[in-house]
XYZ file of C-alpha atoms in Angstrom:
291
model
C 277.282 167.829 53.936
C 279.845 165.938 56.026
C 277.292 163.245 56.958
C 276.338 162.823 53.291
C 280.026 162.327 52.417
C 280.422 159.717 55.150
C 277.291 157.899 53.955
C 278.596 157.966 50.381
C 281.832 156.243 51.409
C 279.912 153.643 53.400
C 277.953 152.835 50.231
C 281.112 152.844 48.095
C 282.837 150.426 50.486
C 279.814 148.125 50.452
C 279.847 148.140 46.638
C 283.569 147.302 46.601
C 283.050 144.301 48.873
C 280.115 143.119 46.753
C 282.301 143.281 43.627
C 285.108 141.429 45.403
C 282.573 138.812 46.433
C 281.736 138.200 42.762
C 285.315 137.897 41.505
C 285.322 134.161 42.242
C 283.409 133.677 38.979
C 286.116 135.339 36.866
C 288.868 133.641 38.850
C 287.222 130.249 38.401
C 286.945 130.789 34.625
C 290.623 131.721 34.395
C 291.651 128.709 36.475
C 289.666 126.479 34.108
C 291.597 127.951 31.185
C 294.970 127.006 32.644
C 296.118 130.018 34.662
C 297.351 129.535 38.222
C 296.178 131.686 41.182
C 299.385 133.744 41.286
C 299.393 134.098 37.476
C 295.925 135.658 37.771
C 297.064 138.011 40.536
C 300.109 139.114 38.497
C 298.235 139.783 35.266
C 295.303 141.562 36.935
C 297.715 143.848 38.819
C 299.709 144.551 35.653
C 296.466 145.577 33.899
C 295.504 147.694 36.912
C 298.936 149.340 37.103
C 299.054 150.463 33.481
C 295.462 151.710 33.659
C 296.060 153.791 36.786
C 299.299 155.080 35.247
C 297.117 157.011 32.803
C 295.678 159.126 35.626
C 298.609 159.094 38.060
C 302.035 159.414 36.447
C 303.530 162.782 37.426
C 304.855 161.843 40.865
C 307.351 158.958 40.854
C 308.479 158.733 44.481
C 307.175 159.496 47.950
C 308.540 162.494 49.872
C 310.751 160.363 52.106
C 312.365 156.923 51.975
C 310.342 156.010 55.067
C 307.099 156.701 53.191
C 308.408 154.785 50.172
C 309.114 151.876 52.496
C 305.571 152.057 53.854
C 304.219 151.986 50.300
C 306.354 148.915 49.669
C 304.910 147.339 52.843
C 301.401 148.122 51.596
C 302.148 146.395 48.294
C 303.535 143.352 50.088
C 300.730 142.971 52.623
C 297.729 144.014 50.523
C 298.953 142.257 47.408
C 301.577 139.526 47.315
C 301.571 138.138 50.865
C 297.779 138.284 51.141
C 297.224 136.362 47.897
C 300.010 133.850 48.562
C 298.588 133.072 52.010
C 294.962 132.874 50.862
C 295.633 130.891 47.663
C 297.822 128.345 49.415
C 295.264 128.038 52.208
C 292.585 127.268 49.612
C 294.843 124.601 48.170
C 295.207 122.625 51.418
C 292.158 123.555 53.495
C 288.406 123.689 52.980
C 287.171 126.811 51.205
C 284.616 127.295 53.991
C 287.364 127.366 56.612
C 289.310 129.938 54.587
C 286.252 132.143 53.989
C 285.416 132.187 57.691
C 288.952 132.788 58.983
C 289.739 135.537 56.441
C 286.700 137.360 57.804
C 288.523 137.833 61.105
C 290.259 140.764 59.343
C 288.059 143.447 60.999
C 288.896 142.104 64.456
C 292.630 142.115 63.686
C 292.290 145.631 62.256
C 290.555 146.963 65.366
C 293.078 145.351 67.713
C 296.083 146.589 65.713
C 294.577 150.086 65.404
C 294.189 150.128 69.194
C 297.791 148.983 69.666
C 299.436 151.187 67.016
C 297.252 154.307 66.882
C 295.642 154.041 70.346
C 292.180 153.940 68.755
C 289.480 153.154 71.294
C 288.109 149.611 71.381
C 284.398 150.465 71.398
C 282.034 147.992 73.051
C 279.542 148.215 70.158
C 282.299 147.532 67.647
C 283.525 144.410 69.462
C 280.046 142.967 70.030
C 278.918 143.855 66.500
C 282.049 142.261 65.007
C 281.439 139.018 66.890
C 277.771 138.925 65.806
C 278.784 139.567 62.187
C 281.456 136.853 62.392
C 278.832 134.386 63.653
C 276.710 135.449 60.669
C 279.615 134.769 58.320
C 279.933 131.296 59.820
C 276.224 130.611 59.235
C 276.434 131.855 55.625
C 279.630 129.935 54.844
C 278.579 126.633 56.390
C 274.800 126.914 55.840
C 274.234 124.267 58.473
C 275.511 121.493 56.221
C 279.292 121.667 56.408
C 281.365 120.546 59.353
C 284.395 122.635 60.257
C 287.502 120.532 59.663
C 290.693 121.738 61.274
C 293.791 121.875 59.051
C 296.535 123.555 61.120
C 298.643 124.823 58.204
C 295.678 125.859 56.039
C 293.952 127.609 58.937
C 297.202 129.338 59.918
C 297.652 130.651 56.356
C 294.030 131.889 56.355
C 294.648 133.818 59.557
C 297.880 135.185 58.067
C 295.903 136.423 55.047
C 293.482 138.199 57.397
C 296.402 139.708 59.316
C 298.105 140.878 56.098
C 294.973 142.754 54.977
C 294.578 144.281 58.443
C 298.182 145.541 58.325
C 297.547 146.868 54.805
C 294.578 148.920 56.035
C 296.622 150.343 58.913
C 299.570 151.265 56.683
C 297.179 153.259 54.486
C 296.046 155.465 57.372
C 299.133 157.718 57.748
C 299.893 157.636 54.008
C 296.390 158.859 53.166
C 297.075 162.146 54.935
C 300.088 162.936 52.747
C 299.468 161.465 49.301
C 296.647 161.154 46.796
C 294.645 157.936 46.692
C 295.616 157.326 43.057
C 299.348 157.647 43.839
C 299.120 155.265 46.814
C 297.135 152.715 44.803
C 299.566 152.864 41.890
C 302.522 152.234 44.193
C 300.686 149.335 45.852
C 300.230 147.663 42.465
C 303.849 148.314 41.493
C 305.332 146.787 44.633
C 302.901 143.877 44.462
C 304.045 143.135 40.908
C 307.745 143.434 41.780
C 307.506 141.320 44.931
C 305.468 138.513 43.342
C 308.289 138.057 40.835
C 310.284 136.537 43.683
C 307.524 133.934 44.050
C 307.860 133.094 40.364
C 311.422 131.893 40.998
C 309.785 129.037 42.908
C 306.729 128.643 40.663
C 307.309 130.209 37.193
C 304.751 132.561 35.660
C 302.584 131.124 32.896
C 303.431 132.907 29.628
C 301.357 131.190 26.954
C 299.989 133.584 24.356
C 297.607 130.942 23.028
C 295.886 130.982 26.431
C 296.330 134.679 27.240
C 294.839 135.888 23.935
C 291.626 133.899 24.211
C 288.668 136.371 24.340
C 287.233 134.855 27.531
C 290.631 135.117 29.268
C 291.167 138.702 28.077
C 287.676 139.747 29.216
C 288.035 138.254 32.688
C 291.531 139.648 33.201
C 290.300 143.096 32.161
C 287.394 142.832 34.611
C 289.688 141.743 37.438
C 292.330 144.324 36.525
C 290.229 147.407 35.793
C 287.121 146.925 37.935
C 288.079 144.570 40.789
C 291.633 145.894 41.176
C 292.118 149.465 39.926
C 288.679 150.934 40.647
C 288.006 148.886 43.783
C 291.442 149.489 45.312
C 291.126 153.233 44.663
C 287.675 153.227 46.282
C 288.818 151.090 49.237
C 291.919 153.203 49.856
C 289.823 156.376 49.715
C 287.347 154.857 52.166
C 290.135 154.022 54.624
C 291.201 157.678 54.430
C 287.677 158.934 55.198
C 286.175 156.228 57.440
C 289.325 154.862 59.067
C 290.772 151.347 58.844
C 288.496 149.677 61.420
C 285.182 150.965 60.044
C 286.187 150.155 56.468
C 287.378 146.655 57.380
C 283.978 145.842 58.938
C 282.477 145.639 55.449
C 284.563 142.528 54.734
C 281.843 140.640 56.623
C 279.539 141.266 53.643
C 281.797 139.466 51.159
C 280.550 135.886 51.831
C 276.989 137.218 51.683
C 277.507 138.734 48.225
C 279.081 135.468 47.073
C 276.047 133.599 48.417
C 273.596 135.803 46.490
C 275.585 135.580 43.244
C 275.861 131.810 43.589
C 272.090 131.676 43.886
C 271.574 133.835 40.780
C 274.294 132.418 38.492
C 274.806 128.888 39.762
C 271.220 128.289 40.973
C 272.448 127.334 44.428
C 269.735 127.208 47.108
C 269.792 129.848 49.847
C 268.978 128.036 53.086
C 267.226 129.369 56.195
C 270.573 129.151 57.999
C 272.131 131.405 55.361
C 269.304 133.932 55.715
C 269.769 134.013 59.486
C 273.499 134.478 58.893
C 272.825 137.375 56.511
C 270.635 139.054 59.145
C 273.413 138.593 61.720
C 275.954 140.174 59.344
C 273.770 143.205 58.628
C 272.836 143.632 62.295
C 276.417 143.106 63.482
C 277.919 145.617 61.068
C 275.178 148.153 61.925
C 275.925 147.740 65.641
C 279.668 147.988 65.051
C 279.225 151.266 63.167
C 277.159 152.884 65.936
C 279.010 155.315 68.174
């Protein structure tokens, strides 16, 4: 029974990463209709917050101010700071660079888990992570793109990876004391509140003519309900069951899901290099998960 539960959460985590790998389509549509990256993040989290409020509204605060502070940290790292770092990196660096460097998240997670929680650094996990990261590089570059170093853009990409790693680690102790729905709701709330500070520098787009367009409403609902509320609940639950390091390993699959969707929707050709990269990702993650 326990093994079946573990397998279920492995499958759930894989599905979450696949969905996150497809969100670029909705994001691209919204960008084409005039919304900025942080506008999209704000509106999708607002949708997610009010939806999750329907199922988690009885408890308002954590048991202690320390726990409330940790929930605030989770909202900052997993929401605002992650998106600010990644979006600004995409604006000044190549998308391929960003995709590759953000996929260092599992390595950061494992190292931080070892430092903070004294989790063992397993040989299989380290070797598997490196193999999977090589696979990500093959998928992202497909043998046709040359890595171009942009110090600031690459630094922001690494910061995005670090923010998500910290987010996963913050969830670990909280998951033992609070429900997944409560934690996820608080993450959305603190993400929304903290991104408002960013809007002092770059004001939020409030244009009802744009926001009420059916295509904009549909994509925001998809990003808010499916990619944010449901996926964050599933991811946070997976961290509780599988642990931060094992859950983070599935991030390696995100470029692969993007590759497949690009082939189906945008008719992009999947190269032999990409296929080899996909095999490396699958093999690396499998090795990393072995005891």
